[in-house]
Amino acid sequence: MQLNFAGKHKVFIQNIQYSIESNSCFVNILRLDEIHPLISGNKFFKLQLHILAAINTQYSTIATFGGAYSNHIIATACYCHQLGFKSVGIIRGEEPAQKSNTLLQAEAFGMQLIYVSRELFKEKDKVIRSFKDENYYWVNEGGYSRLGAEGAADICSWIDGSYTDIVCAVGTGTMMAGLIIEAKPHQKVTGISVLKGNEKLIESVTDLLTDEEKKKHFELMDGYHFGGYAKHPEALLDWMNLFYHQSKVPTDLVYTAKLCYAVNDLLQKGYFAPNSKIMIIHSGGLQGNNSLPAGRLVF
Ligand SMILES: *Cc1c(COP(=O)(O)O)cnc(C)c1O
């Protein structure tokens, strides 16, 4: 069974010229979005060790959680389909009259979707217990766990010691924890939160780290959520178009647009030391833009 079907050959590193004068920093972006259109960017990395564990423990079904627009759900469905696993998605909220693209595609990959109320969705243990007779390998929402983070740590194999800074978007914090695990001692990992006012988020990151890893350099930035998770005011969409014109990098409205915008802003504010070499992680997620009217984005 070939786990690493994505290969590493399609991923590439691209230079970005932010139009900021007197800035001596050098910025590259790691195009993990190129791995696969649906098993997008970081989801592949966060899932890989879970899937390996499921194989090693003889499970044939992966079950996980997510919302109707979850990149994690679609990635799990597609990845399992490719590997011949069955998959079950526990979806937050009632079954919608009009299913999102994400749910339709997940179903097309054979994922069994089970809708649970928003209240019950919060009680994951209870949900898991209700399926105790099934032989499911459970993966947390967003792949959140030490195993998910260790899988994400592989992303650092593209980031050599010449980089001083690594910057990523943060949802559950799994990817950020993975980057911290593998970052070199002189490197700083900066996470851009896409959530509004989640004070516990930094704890979610540090809970996945050992005491030694907690001493490494990292910082979580608030204030780039544009109104909250998945909120996308016109100004953000306009900026995505502008950024694409300048850099030819497509971004998604939930994560990477806010990430790339934040790097621009942090450069202007002098957040990075002079002559820093910065790697932005393009973690994928582009299929999320399908919820926009056709033509709103130029890419
Ligand atoms: C899921 C996702 C993230 C967030 O990753 P976490 O490990 O949950 O913090 C970032 N970017 C994209 C494109 C994603 O789909």
mmCIF file of C-alpha atoms and ligand atoms in Angstrom:
data_model
loop_
_atom_site.group_PDB
_atom_site.id
_atom_site.type_symbol
_atom_site.label_atom_id
_atom_site.label_comp_id
_atom_site.label_asym_id
_atom_site.label_seq_id
_atom_site.Cartn_x
_atom_site.Cartn_y
_atom_site.Cartn_z
ATOM 1 C CA MET A 1 0.000 0.000 0.000
ATOM 2 C CA GLN A 2 1.457 3.283 -1.031
ATOM 3 C CA LEU A 3 0.813 5.878 1.627
ATOM 4 C CA ASN A 4 2.876 8.630 0.201
ATOM 5 C CA PHE A 5 1.011 8.720 -3.111
ATOM 6 C CA ALA A 6 1.183 12.486 -3.080
ATOM 7 C CA GLY A 7 4.913 12.289 -3.543
ATOM 8 C CA LYS A 8 7.031 15.265 -2.879
ATOM 9 C CA HIS A 9 7.792 16.197 -6.433
ATOM 10 C CA LYS A 10 4.845 18.487 -7.048
ATOM 11 C CA VAL A 11 5.434 20.655 -4.040
ATOM 12 C CA PHE A 12 7.541 23.701 -4.807
ATOM 13 C CA ILE A 13 8.945 26.766 -3.138
ATOM 14 C CA GLN A 14 8.104 30.103 -4.653
ATOM 15 C CA ASN A 15 9.513 33.534 -3.935
ATOM 16 C CA ILE A 16 7.094 36.321 -3.029
ATOM 17 C CA GLN A 17 7.758 39.996 -3.544
ATOM 18 C CA TYR A 18 5.587 41.838 -1.110
ATOM 19 C CA SER A 19 5.491 45.436 -2.249
ATOM 20 C CA ILE A 20 7.046 46.818 0.866
ATOM 21 C CA GLU A 21 9.844 49.292 0.645
ATOM 22 C CA SER A 22 12.907 49.224 2.853
ATOM 23 C CA ASN A 23 12.162 45.688 3.888
ATOM 24 C CA SER A 24 15.214 43.526 3.836
ATOM 25 C CA CYS A 25 13.365 40.297 4.485
ATOM 26 C CA PHE A 26 13.286 37.457 1.995
ATOM 27 C CA VAL A 27 9.953 35.657 1.711
ATOM 28 C CA ASN A 28 9.217 32.261 0.193
ATOM 29 C CA ILE A 29 6.029 30.243 0.196
ATOM 30 C CA LEU A 30 5.867 26.444 0.369
ATOM 31 C CA ARG A 31 3.198 25.392 -2.090
ATOM 32 C CA LEU A 32 1.688 22.365 -0.337
ATOM 33 C CA ASP A 33 -1.553 23.212 -2.122
ATOM 34 C CA GLU A 34 0.056 21.551 -5.147
ATOM 35 C CA ILE A 35 0.087 18.112 -3.513
ATOM 36 C CA HIS A 36 -3.484 17.292 -4.393
ATOM 37 C CA PRO A 37 -6.618 19.347 -5.114
ATOM 38 C CA LEU A 38 -8.694 17.730 -2.350
ATOM 39 C CA ILE A 39 -6.316 16.110 0.118
ATOM 40 C CA SER A 40 -5.219 19.610 0.526
ATOM 41 C CA GLY A 41 -1.867 20.674 1.858
ATOM 42 C CA ASN A 42 -1.611 20.066 5.522
ATOM 43 C CA LYS A 43 -4.502 17.582 5.734
ATOM 44 C CA PHE A 44 -2.416 14.957 3.991
ATOM 45 C CA PHE A 45 0.370 15.404 6.543
ATOM 46 C CA LYS A 46 -1.938 15.426 9.548
ATOM 47 C CA LEU A 47 -3.675 12.254 8.389
ATOM 48 C CA GLN A 48 -0.713 10.170 7.321
ATOM 49 C CA LEU A 49 0.267 8.710 10.703
ATOM 50 C CA HIS A 50 -3.365 8.171 11.682
ATOM 51 C CA ILE A 51 -3.881 6.101 8.558
ATOM 52 C CA LEU A 52 -0.679 4.195 9.158
ATOM 53 C CA ALA A 53 -1.796 3.454 12.728
ATOM 54 C CA ALA A 54 -5.170 2.260 11.437
ATOM 55 C CA ILE A 55 -3.438 -0.056 8.970
ATOM 56 C CA ASN A 56 -1.093 -1.402 11.645
ATOM 57 C CA THR A 57 -3.978 -2.115 14.007
ATOM 58 C CA GLN A 58 -6.074 -3.803 11.292
ATOM 59 C CA TYR A 59 -8.921 -1.334 11.122
ATOM 60 C CA SER A 60 -10.733 -0.965 7.834
ATOM 61 C CA THR A 61 -12.864 2.089 8.617
ATOM 62 C CA ILE A 62 -11.733 5.582 9.597
ATOM 63 C CA ALA A 63 -14.297 7.747 11.387
ATOM 64 C CA THR A 64 -13.882 11.451 12.042
ATOM 65 C CA PHE A 65 -15.695 14.736 12.706
ATOM 66 C CA GLY A 66 -16.225 17.979 10.857
ATOM 67 C CA GLY A 67 -18.533 20.731 9.641
ATOM 68 C CA ALA A 68 -20.311 20.944 6.296
ATOM 69 C CA TYR A 69 -17.412 22.915 4.774
ATOM 70 C CA SER A 70 -14.587 21.038 6.451
ATOM 71 C CA ASN A 71 -11.398 20.548 4.450
ATOM 72 C CA HIS A 72 -10.581 17.743 6.860
ATOM 73 C CA ILE A 73 -13.761 15.827 5.954
ATOM 74 C CA ILE A 74 -13.167 15.994 2.221
ATOM 75 C CA ALA A 75 -9.487 15.145 2.634
ATOM 76 C CA THR A 76 -10.271 12.134 4.818
ATOM 77 C CA ALA A 77 -12.933 10.889 2.416
ATOM 78 C CA CYS A 78 -10.654 11.211 -0.593
ATOM 79 C CA TYR A 79 -7.561 9.780 1.107
ATOM 80 C CA CYS A 80 -9.500 6.763 2.432
ATOM 81 C CA HIS A 81 -11.008 6.199 -0.996
ATOM 82 C CA GLN A 82 -7.546 6.133 -2.555
ATOM 83 C CA LEU A 83 -6.285 3.645 0.008
ATOM 84 C CA GLY A 84 -9.321 1.375 -0.001
ATOM 85 C CA PHE A 85 -10.479 2.340 3.488
ATOM 86 C CA LYS A 86 -14.100 2.869 4.393
ATOM 87 C CA SER A 87 -14.790 6.259 5.936
ATOM 88 C CA VAL A 88 -17.438 7.731 8.192
ATOM 89 C CA GLY A 89 -17.932 11.462 8.703
ATOM 90 C CA ILE A 90 -19.788 12.728 11.759
ATOM 91 C CA ILE A 91 -21.134 16.079 10.558
ATOM 92 C CA ARG A 92 -22.101 18.983 12.815
ATOM 93 C CA GLY A 93 -25.769 19.978 12.580
ATOM 94 C CA GLU A 94 -28.865 18.810 10.728
ATOM 95 C CA GLU A 95 -28.657 17.340 7.269
ATOM 96 C CA PRO A 96 -28.934 20.408 5.013
ATOM 97 C CA ALA A 97 -31.585 20.565 2.277
ATOM 98 C CA GLN A 98 -28.863 21.760 -0.069
ATOM 99 C CA LYS A 99 -25.640 19.905 0.612
ATOM 100 C CA SER A 100 -22.354 21.760 0.350
ATOM 101 C CA ASN A 101 -19.829 20.788 -2.307
ATOM 102 C CA THR A 102 -17.702 19.357 0.467
ATOM 103 C CA LEU A 103 -20.433 16.966 1.597
ATOM 104 C CA LEU A 104 -21.390 15.977 -1.932
ATOM 105 C CA GLN A 105 -17.791 15.200 -2.792
ATOM 106 C CA ALA A 106 -17.225 13.325 0.450
ATOM 107 C CA GLU A 107 -20.238 11.154 -0.374
ATOM 108 C CA ALA A 108 -18.948 10.624 -3.885
ATOM 109 C CA PHE A 109 -15.793 9.187 -2.313
ATOM 110 C CA GLY A 110 -17.960 6.740 -0.400
ATOM 111 C CA MET A 111 -17.901 8.459 2.968
ATOM 112 C CA GLN A 112 -20.919 7.620 5.084
ATOM 113 C CA LEU A 113 -22.202 10.909 6.507
ATOM 114 C CA ILE A 114 -23.935 10.936 9.866
ATOM 115 C CA TYR A 115 -25.479 14.194 11.047
ATOM 116 C CA VAL A 116 -25.553 15.000 14.740
ATOM 117 C CA SER A 117 -26.963 18.027 16.554
ATOM 118 C CA ARG A 118 -24.607 20.869 17.405
ATOM 119 C CA GLU A 119 -24.982 20.030 21.099
ATOM 120 C CA LEU A 120 -24.124 16.370 20.674
ATOM 121 C CA PHE A 121 -21.273 17.248 18.305
ATOM 122 C CA LYS A 122 -19.525 18.974 21.211
ATOM 123 C CA GLU A 123 -19.629 15.730 23.187
ATOM 124 C CA LYS A 124 -17.303 13.695 21.027
ATOM 125 C CA ASP A 125 -16.827 10.965 23.627
ATOM 126 C CA LYS A 126 -20.545 10.362 23.749
ATOM 127 C CA VAL A 127 -20.718 10.104 19.968
ATOM 128 C CA ILE A 128 -17.802 7.684 19.905
ATOM 129 C CA ARG A 129 -19.408 5.551 22.623
ATOM 130 C CA SER A 130 -22.621 5.296 20.616
ATOM 131 C CA PHE A 131 -20.624 3.540 17.887
ATOM 132 C CA LYS A 132 -18.762 1.211 20.229
ATOM 133 C CA ASP A 133 -19.993 -1.894 18.407
ATOM 134 C CA GLU A 134 -18.434 -0.685 15.179
ATOM 135 C CA ASN A 135 -14.830 -1.327 14.385
ATOM 136 C CA TYR A 136 -13.918 2.311 13.718
ATOM 137 C CA TYR A 137 -10.529 3.948 13.981
ATOM 138 C CA TRP A 138 -11.387 7.415 15.325
ATOM 139 C CA VAL A 139 -9.550 10.533 14.227
ATOM 140 C CA ASN A 140 -10.220 13.811 16.055
ATOM 141 C CA GLU A 141 -11.732 16.781 14.293
ATOM 142 C CA GLY A 142 -8.992 18.367 12.187
ATOM 143 C CA GLY A 143 -6.658 15.435 12.924
ATOM 144 C CA TYR A 144 -5.870 17.100 16.250
ATOM 145 C CA SER A 145 -3.526 14.904 18.313
ATOM 146 C CA ARG A 146 0.165 14.285 18.888
ATOM 147 C CA LEU A 147 0.096 11.807 16.008
ATOM 148 C CA GLY A 148 -1.438 14.430 13.726
ATOM 149 C CA ALA A 149 1.251 16.927 14.762
ATOM 150 C CA GLU A 150 4.056 14.416 14.199
ATOM 151 C CA GLY A 151 2.699 13.826 10.714
ATOM 152 C CA ALA A 152 2.622 17.576 10.108
ATOM 153 C CA ALA A 153 6.225 17.843 11.339
ATOM 154 C CA ASP A 154 7.232 16.286 8.002
ATOM 155 C CA ILE A 155 6.449 19.629 6.374
ATOM 156 C CA CYS A 156 9.779 20.848 7.769
ATOM 157 C CA SER A 157 11.641 18.556 5.369
ATOM 158 C CA TRP A 158 11.312 21.379 2.811
ATOM 159 C CA ILE A 159 12.567 24.059 5.182
ATOM 160 C CA ASP A 160 16.327 24.134 5.496
ATOM 161 C CA GLY A 161 18.385 25.799 8.201
ATOM 162 C CA SER A 162 18.775 29.032 6.238
ATOM 163 C CA TYR A 163 15.243 30.055 7.207
ATOM 164 C CA THR A 164 14.767 32.138 10.337
ATOM 165 C CA ASP A 165 10.975 32.163 10.369
ATOM 166 C CA ILE A 166 8.130 29.802 9.528
ATOM 167 C CA VAL A 167 4.612 31.228 9.343
ATOM 168 C CA CYS A 168 1.396 29.185 9.111
ATOM 169 C CA ALA A 169 -2.358 29.514 9.487
ATOM 170 C CA VAL A 170 -3.875 28.036 12.655
ATOM 171 C CA GLY A 171 -7.242 26.328 13.067
ATOM 172 C CA THR A 172 -6.899 23.494 15.581
ATOM 173 C CA GLY A 173 -3.166 24.153 16.069
ATOM 174 C CA THR A 174 -2.081 20.684 14.953
ATOM 175 C CA MET A 175 0.043 21.890 12.049
ATOM 176 C CA MET A 176 1.633 24.649 14.112
ATOM 177 C CA ALA A 177 2.573 22.114 16.805
ATOM 178 C CA GLY A 178 4.106 19.895 14.127
ATOM 179 C CA LEU A 179 6.205 22.730 12.757
ATOM 180 C CA ILE A 180 7.435 23.553 16.255
ATOM 181 C CA ILE A 181 8.364 19.904 16.865
ATOM 182 C CA GLU A 182 10.668 19.846 13.850
ATOM 183 C CA ALA A 183 11.823 23.502 13.746
ATOM 184 C CA LYS A 184 15.537 24.133 14.247
ATOM 185 C CA PRO A 185 16.620 25.884 17.453
ATOM 186 C CA HIS A 186 17.204 29.259 15.739
ATOM 187 C CA GLN A 187 13.886 29.197 13.865
ATOM 188 C CA LYS A 188 10.720 30.873 15.080
ATOM 189 C CA VAL A 189 7.266 29.547 14.219
ATOM 190 C CA THR A 190 4.553 32.205 13.973
ATOM 191 C CA GLY A 191 0.943 31.033 13.789
ATOM 192 C CA ILE A 192 -1.827 33.222 12.383
ATOM 193 C CA SER A 193 -5.113 32.388 14.081
ATOM 194 C CA VAL A 194 -8.145 32.331 11.804
ATOM 195 C CA LEU A 195 -10.469 32.133 14.806
ATOM 196 C CA LYS A 196 -11.954 35.069 16.628
ATOM 197 C CA GLY A 197 -11.083 35.271 20.287
ATOM 198 C CA ASN A 198 -10.101 31.709 21.069
ATOM 199 C CA GLU A 199 -7.906 32.277 24.111
ATOM 200 C CA LYS A 200 -7.440 28.534 24.535
ATOM 201 C CA LEU A 201 -5.838 28.111 21.126
ATOM 202 C CA ILE A 202 -2.267 28.508 22.326
ATOM 203 C CA GLU A 203 -2.966 25.809 24.928
ATOM 204 C CA SER A 204 -4.243 23.532 22.182
ATOM 205 C CA VAL A 205 -0.855 23.959 20.511
ATOM 206 C CA THR A 206 1.269 23.505 23.628
ATOM 207 C CA ASP A 207 -0.767 20.498 24.796
ATOM 208 C CA LEU A 208 0.681 18.629 21.819
ATOM 209 C CA LEU A 209 4.289 19.482 22.730
ATOM 210 C CA THR A 210 6.789 17.943 25.113
ATOM 211 C CA ASP A 211 8.311 20.145 27.826
ATOM 212 C CA GLU A 212 11.478 20.486 25.755
ATOM 213 C CA GLU A 213 9.538 21.513 22.667
ATOM 214 C CA LYS A 214 7.589 24.080 24.662
ATOM 215 C CA LYS A 215 10.866 25.984 25.146
ATOM 216 C CA LYS A 216 11.273 26.579 21.402
ATOM 217 C CA HIS A 217 10.458 29.892 19.706
ATOM 218 C CA PHE A 218 6.876 30.339 18.679
ATOM 219 C CA GLU A 219 4.109 32.907 18.829
ATOM 220 C CA LEU A 220 0.419 32.890 17.995
ATOM 221 C CA MET A 221 -0.938 36.069 16.411
ATOM 222 C CA ASP A 222 -4.497 37.242 16.840
ATOM 223 C CA GLY A 223 -6.203 39.976 14.897
ATOM 224 C CA TYR A 224 -6.145 38.591 11.357
ATOM 225 C CA HIS A 225 -9.439 36.683 11.433
ATOM 226 C CA PHE A 226 -11.383 39.291 9.391
ATOM 227 C CA GLY A 227 -14.449 38.925 11.586
ATOM 228 C CA GLY A 228 -14.149 35.250 12.497
ATOM 229 C CA TYR A 229 -13.765 31.750 11.156
ATOM 230 C CA ALA A 230 -14.604 31.562 7.410
ATOM 231 C CA LYS A 231 -15.774 35.193 7.395
ATOM 232 C CA HIS A 232 -14.714 36.834 4.172
ATOM 233 C CA PRO A 233 -15.546 40.500 3.800
ATOM 234 C CA GLU A 234 -15.218 42.015 0.325
ATOM 235 C CA ALA A 235 -11.951 43.634 1.353
ATOM 236 C CA LEU A 236 -10.411 40.198 1.890
ATOM 237 C CA LEU A 237 -11.623 38.908 -1.488
ATOM 238 C CA ASP A 238 -10.252 42.041 -3.178
ATOM 239 C CA TRP A 239 -6.942 41.486 -1.442
ATOM 240 C CA MET A 240 -6.864 37.835 -2.616
ATOM 241 C CA ASN A 241 -7.225 39.061 -6.215
ATOM 242 C CA LEU A 242 -4.528 41.670 -5.739
ATOM 243 C CA PHE A 243 -2.192 39.149 -4.147
ATOM 244 C CA TYR A 244 -2.768 36.763 -7.023
ATOM 245 C CA HIS A 245 -1.938 39.487 -9.546
ATOM 246 C CA GLN A 246 1.271 40.282 -7.713
ATOM 247 C CA SER A 247 2.482 36.835 -6.835
ATOM 248 C CA LYS A 248 0.486 34.297 -8.890
ATOM 249 C CA VAL A 249 -0.344 32.517 -5.645
ATOM 250 C CA PRO A 250 -3.994 31.464 -5.242
ATOM 251 C CA THR A 251 -5.186 31.607 -1.635
ATOM 252 C CA ASP A 252 -8.279 30.290 0.136
ATOM 253 C CA LEU A 253 -10.640 32.547 2.013
ATOM 254 C CA VAL A 254 -10.609 30.616 5.303
ATOM 255 C CA TYR A 255 -6.896 30.161 5.967
ATOM 256 C CA THR A 256 -4.182 31.103 3.537
ATOM 257 C CA ALA A 257 -5.555 34.503 2.424
ATOM 258 C CA LYS A 258 -5.557 35.632 6.040
ATOM 259 C CA LEU A 259 -2.104 34.125 6.482
ATOM 260 C CA CYS A 260 -0.560 35.890 3.483
ATOM 261 C CA TYR A 261 -2.278 39.137 4.406
ATOM 262 C CA ALA A 262 -0.901 38.869 7.934
ATOM 263 C CA VAL A 263 2.662 38.350 6.705
ATOM 264 C CA ASN A 264 2.348 41.513 4.614
ATOM 265 C CA ASP A 265 1.098 43.428 7.633
ATOM 266 C CA LEU A 266 3.726 41.999 9.982
ATOM 267 C CA LEU A 267 6.471 42.927 7.511
ATOM 268 C CA GLN A 268 5.203 46.501 7.466
ATOM 269 C CA LYS A 269 5.112 46.614 11.235
ATOM 270 C CA GLY A 270 8.682 45.361 11.528
ATOM 271 C CA TYR A 271 7.684 42.150 13.294
ATOM 272 C CA PHE A 272 10.430 40.170 11.570
ATOM 273 C CA ALA A 273 14.064 41.025 12.289
ATOM 274 C CA PRO A 274 16.004 42.677 9.434
ATOM 275 C CA ASN A 275 17.300 40.151 6.888
ATOM 276 C CA SER A 276 14.943 37.434 8.055
ATOM 277 C CA LYS A 277 14.338 34.551 5.691
ATOM 278 C CA ILE A 278 10.694 33.623 5.984
ATOM 279 C CA MET A 279 8.841 30.519 4.819
ATOM 280 C CA ILE A 280 5.067 30.845 4.546
ATOM 281 C CA ILE A 281 3.251 27.496 4.537
ATOM 282 C CA HIS A 282 0.576 27.372 1.841
ATOM 283 C CA SER A 283 -1.541 24.710 3.480
ATOM 284 C CA GLY A 284 -4.044 24.258 0.638
ATOM 285 C CA GLY A 285 -7.785 24.552 1.135
ATOM 286 C CA LEU A 286 -8.496 26.117 -2.248
ATOM 287 C CA GLN A 287 -11.617 24.030 -2.783
ATOM 288 C CA GLY A 288 -13.241 26.155 -0.048
ATOM 289 C CA ASN A 289 -13.405 29.040 -2.530
ATOM 290 C CA ASN A 290 -16.053 27.120 -4.478
ATOM 291 C CA SER A 291 -18.674 28.582 -2.157
ATOM 292 C CA LEU A 292 -18.138 32.009 -3.782
ATOM 293 C CA PRO A 293 -20.072 33.228 -6.809
ATOM 294 C CA ALA A 294 -18.298 32.305 -10.056
ATOM 295 C CA GLY A 295 -15.976 35.058 -11.214
ATOM 296 C CA ARG A 296 -15.565 36.760 -7.832
ATOM 297 C CA LEU A 297 -11.943 35.624 -7.719
ATOM 298 C CA VAL A 298 -9.637 36.098 -10.687
ATOM 299 C CA PHE A 299 -8.028 32.669 -10.288
HETATM 300 C C1 LIG B 1 -7.235 22.736 8.155
HETATM 301 C C2 LIG B 1 -6.421 23.827 7.569
HETATM 302 C C3 LIG B 1 -5.560 24.629 8.351
HETATM 303 C C4 LIG B 1 -5.508 24.528 9.855
HETATM 304 O O1 LIG B 1 -4.685 23.519 10.311
HETATM 305 P P1 LIG B 1 -4.684 23.136 11.873
HETATM 306 O O2 LIG B 1 -3.687 22.064 11.968
HETATM 307 O O3 LIG B 1 -6.082 22.664 12.184
HETATM 308 O O4 LIG B 1 -4.354 24.345 12.653
HETATM 309 C C5 LIG B 1 -4.784 25.569 7.714
HETATM 310 N N1 LIG B 1 -4.862 25.743 6.370
HETATM 311 C C6 LIG B 1 -5.706 25.023 5.597
HETATM 312 C C7 LIG B 1 -5.756 25.317 4.149
HETATM 313 C C8 LIG B 1 -6.504 24.046 6.162
HETATM 314 O O5 LIG B 1 -7.353 23.350 5.384
#
